Amino acid sequence: MNQQEIEVNLARQLADYLALPIFLVDQEGNLLFYNEPAEKILGHRYEETGPLPAQEWATIFQPTDEDMRP
């Protein structure tokens, strides 16, 4: 396991404990992880999407409020 993989794993563990939305993105803009509070904003569970390239995740997510309004 390289240094970046270790850092991402540690950041994911921390994000899972936090109540605020967390998005982990690499230097190229690829979405590596987002936590449960972020799922509510994005309208998708991380388990459904997994990591996504920048050009893909920038187009599929449409942030909404609690009533699912844009």
N, CA and C of each residue as an Amber inpcrd file, in Angstrom:
protein
   210
   0.8590000  -1.1760000   0.0000000   0.0000000   0.0000000   0.0000000
   0.9000000   1.2310000   0.0000000   0.6630000   2.1480000  -0.9390000
   1.5120000   3.3310000  -1.0120000   1.0090000   4.4220000  -0.0540000
   1.7710000   5.4820000   0.0550000   1.4730000   6.5690000   0.9940000
   0.1160000   7.2030000   0.7070000  -0.2190000   7.4250000  -0.5590000
  -1.5000000   8.0610000  -0.8960000  -2.6700000   7.1630000  -0.4800000
  -2.5760000   5.8680000  -0.6980000  -3.6430000   4.9530000  -0.3020000
  -3.8500000   4.9550000   1.2120000  -2.7620000   5.0190000   1.9470000
  -2.8530000   5.0870000   3.4050000  -3.5390000   6.3750000   3.8340000
  -3.1560000   7.4950000   3.2300000  -3.7490000   8.7900000   3.5760000
  -5.2380000   8.8170000   3.2430000  -5.6240000   8.2660000   2.1040000
  -7.0380000   8.2320000   1.7130000  -7.8210000   7.3600000   2.6950000
  -7.2820000   6.2150000   3.0650000  -7.9670000   5.3420000   4.0280000
  -8.1580000   6.0290000   5.3740000  -7.1390000   6.7280000   5.8500000
  -7.2540000   7.4460000   7.1140000  -8.2670000   8.5860000   7.0140000
  -8.2560000   9.3010000   5.9050000  -9.2050000  10.3960000   5.7090000
 -10.6400000   9.8600000   5.6320000 -10.8230000   8.7160000   4.9770000
 -12.1550000   8.1010000   4.9070000 -12.6540000   7.7230000   6.2940000
 -11.7740000   7.1530000   7.1080000 -12.1630000   6.7760000   8.4690000
 -12.5890000   8.0040000   9.2650000 -11.8270000   9.0720000   9.1560000
 -12.1730000  10.3110000   9.8480000 -13.5040000  10.8510000   9.3370000
 -13.6830000  10.8990000   8.0280000 -14.9170000  11.4290000   7.4290000
 -16.1460000  10.6690000   7.8940000 -16.0130000   9.3670000   8.1020000
 -17.1440000   8.5620000   8.5480000 -17.6130000   8.9360000   9.9540000
 -16.7460000   9.5410000  10.7530000 -17.1070000   9.9420000  12.1060000
 -17.6770000  11.3580000  12.1830000 -17.5580000  12.1310000  11.1340000
 -17.9680000  13.5240000  11.1630000 -19.4140000  13.7000000  10.7030000
 -20.0820000  14.6920000  11.2840000 -21.4760000  14.9570000  10.9490000
 -21.6170000  15.9480000   9.8010000 -20.5250000  16.5170000   9.3400000
 -20.6030000  17.4490000   8.2300000 -20.1720000  16.7560000   6.9400000
 -20.6920000  17.2050000   5.8030000 -20.3630000  16.5660000   4.5230000
 -18.8820000  16.7010000   4.1930000 -18.2870000  15.5810000   3.7860000
 -16.8780000  15.5460000   3.4140000 -16.7540000  14.9010000   2.0420000
 -16.0080000  15.5490000   1.1600000 -15.6910000  15.0210000  -0.1590000
 -14.1750000  14.8920000  -0.2500000 -13.6820000  13.7230000  -0.6130000
 -12.2480000  13.5440000  -0.8270000 -12.0030000  13.5200000  -2.3220000
 -11.1750000  14.4480000  -2.7850000 -10.8980000  14.6060000  -4.2080000
  -9.3860000  14.6320000  -4.3950000  -8.8970000  13.9480000  -5.4320000
  -7.4560000  13.9550000  -5.6780000  -7.0470000  15.1970000  -6.4670000
  -5.7760000  15.3030000  -6.7930000  -5.2460000  16.4890000  -7.4750000
  -5.8420000  16.6940000  -8.8530000  -6.3200000  15.6380000  -9.4860000
  -6.9210000  15.7480000 -10.8170000  -8.4190000  16.0390000 -10.7460000
  -8.9860000  16.1040000  -9.5470000 -10.4050000  16.3730000  -9.3850000
 -11.2780000  15.1330000  -9.3510000 -10.6650000  13.9580000  -9.3180000
 -11.4310000  12.7200000  -9.2350000 -11.9820000  12.5510000  -7.8240000
 -13.2200000  12.1610000  -7.7410000 -13.8700000  11.9650000  -6.4530000
 -13.4630000  10.6120000  -5.8940000 -12.7800000  10.6180000  -4.7500000
 -12.2900000   9.3880000  -4.1480000 -13.2660000   8.8110000  -3.1320000
 -13.9790000   9.6870000  -2.4190000 -14.8930000   9.2410000  -1.3710000
 -15.7470000  10.4120000  -0.9280000 -16.9620000  10.1070000  -0.4530000
 -17.7730000  11.0830000   0.2610000 -18.5420000  10.3540000   1.3520000
 -18.7930000  11.0460000   2.4670000 -19.4090000  10.4110000   3.6260000
 -20.9370000  10.5050000   3.5840000 -21.5840000   9.9280000   4.5950000
 -23.0440000   9.8700000   4.6190000 -23.7070000  11.2470000   4.5840000
 -23.2470000  12.2420000   5.3610000 -23.8680000  13.5640000   5.2340000
 -23.7560000  14.1410000   3.8130000 -22.6790000  13.8450000   3.1040000
 -22.5390000  14.3060000   1.7160000 -23.5060000  13.5720000   0.7960000
 -23.8400000  12.3250000   1.1350000 -24.8040000  11.5650000   0.3370000
 -26.1420000  12.2830000   0.2880000 -26.5190000  12.9000000   1.3980000
 -27.7930000  13.6200000   1.4570000 -27.7940000  14.8250000   0.5270000
 -26.6580000  15.4550000   0.3730000 -26.5450000  16.6060000  -0.5280000
 -26.5580000  16.1500000  -1.9790000 -25.8130000  15.0790000  -2.2530000
 -25.6550000  14.6220000  -3.6330000 -26.8180000  13.7720000  -4.1260000
 -27.5580000  13.1770000  -3.2090000 -28.6910000  12.3570000  -3.6110000
 -28.3130000  10.9470000  -4.0460000 -27.0900000  10.5290000  -3.7930000
 -26.6080000   9.1850000  -4.1320000 -25.7660000   8.6650000  -2.9780000
 -25.8460000   7.3760000  -2.7330000 -24.9990000   6.7440000  -1.7280000
 -23.6400000   6.4200000  -2.3420000 -22.6000000   6.5190000  -1.5280000
 -21.2600000   6.2090000  -2.0250000 -21.1780000   4.7610000  -2.4880000
 -21.8700000   3.8700000  -1.7920000 -21.8620000   2.4600000  -2.1720000
 -22.4280000   2.2490000  -3.5750000 -23.2900000   3.1530000  -4.0230000
 -23.8820000   3.0610000  -5.3650000 -22.9390000   3.5730000  -6.4480000
 -22.1400000   4.5700000  -6.1120000 -21.3030000   5.2110000  -7.1300000
 -19.8460000   4.8110000  -7.0580000 -19.3020000   4.7060000  -5.8400000
 -17.8820000   4.4530000  -5.6850000 -17.0810000   5.6480000  -6.1780000
 -15.7720000   5.4950000  -6.3220000 -14.9420000   6.5920000  -6.8360000
 -15.3470000   6.9300000  -8.2650000 -15.2390000   8.2080000  -8.6080000
 -15.6500000   8.6510000  -9.9380000 -14.6330000   9.6150000 -10.5330000
 -14.4060000   9.5370000 -11.8580000 -13.5470000  10.5210000 -12.5130000
 -14.2010000  11.9000000 -12.4710000 -13.3880000  12.9320000 -12.5160000
 -13.8730000  14.3080000 -12.3990000 -14.9550000  14.6300000 -13.4190000
 -14.7560000  14.2730000 -14.6760000 -15.7280000  14.6260000 -15.7030000
 -17.0660000  13.9210000 -15.4980000 -17.0640000  12.7910000 -14.8270000
 -18.3180000  12.0640000 -14.5920000 -19.0690000  12.5860000 -13.3740000
 -18.3740000  12.7400000 -12.2520000 -19.1010000  13.1350000 -11.0490000
 -19.5680000  14.5850000 -11.1130000 -18.8990000  15.3920000 -11.9030000
 -19.3100000  16.7900000 -12.0390000 -20.6330000  16.9220000 -12.7930000
 -21.0260000  15.8950000 -13.5240000 -22.2610000  15.9810000 -14.3070000
 -23.4180000  15.1810000 -13.7280000 -23.1630000  14.1400000 -12.9320000
 -24.2740000  13.3120000 -12.4590000 -24.9090000  13.8090000 -11.1780000
 -24.1810000  14.5760000 -10.3720000 -24.7300000  15.0260000  -9.1130000
 -25.4130000  16.3730000  -9.2800000 -26.5910000  16.4600000  -8.7190000
 -27.3200000  17.7150000  -8.6850000 -27.6830000  17.9720000  -7.2290000
 -26.9600000  18.8650000  -6.5610000 -27.2380000  19.1180000  -5.1520000
 -28.7000000  19.5270000  -4.9340000 -29.2880000  19.0000000  -3.8460000
 -30.6770000  19.3170000  -3.4910000 -30.7640000  19.6300000  -2.0090000
 -31.8910000  20.2490000  -1.6230000 -32.1210000  20.4980000  -0.2120000
 -32.8540000  19.2960000   0.3920000 -33.2980000  19.4180000   1.6370000
 -33.9490000  18.2990000   2.3080000 -35.2560000  17.8700000   1.6420000
 -35.8700000  18.7840000   0.8870000 -37.1080000  18.4650000   0.1850000
 -36.8550000  18.0490000  -1.2610000 -35.5630000  17.7410000  -1.5690000
 -35.1430000  17.3030000  -2.9000000 -35.3420000  18.3780000  -3.9790000
 -35.3320000  19.6470000  -3.5750000 -35.3840000  20.7540000  -4.5440000
 -33.9550000  21.1630000  -4.8930000 -33.7180000  21.4690000  -6.1590000
 -32.3500000  21.9060000  -6.5590000 -31.8870000  23.1320000  -5.7840000
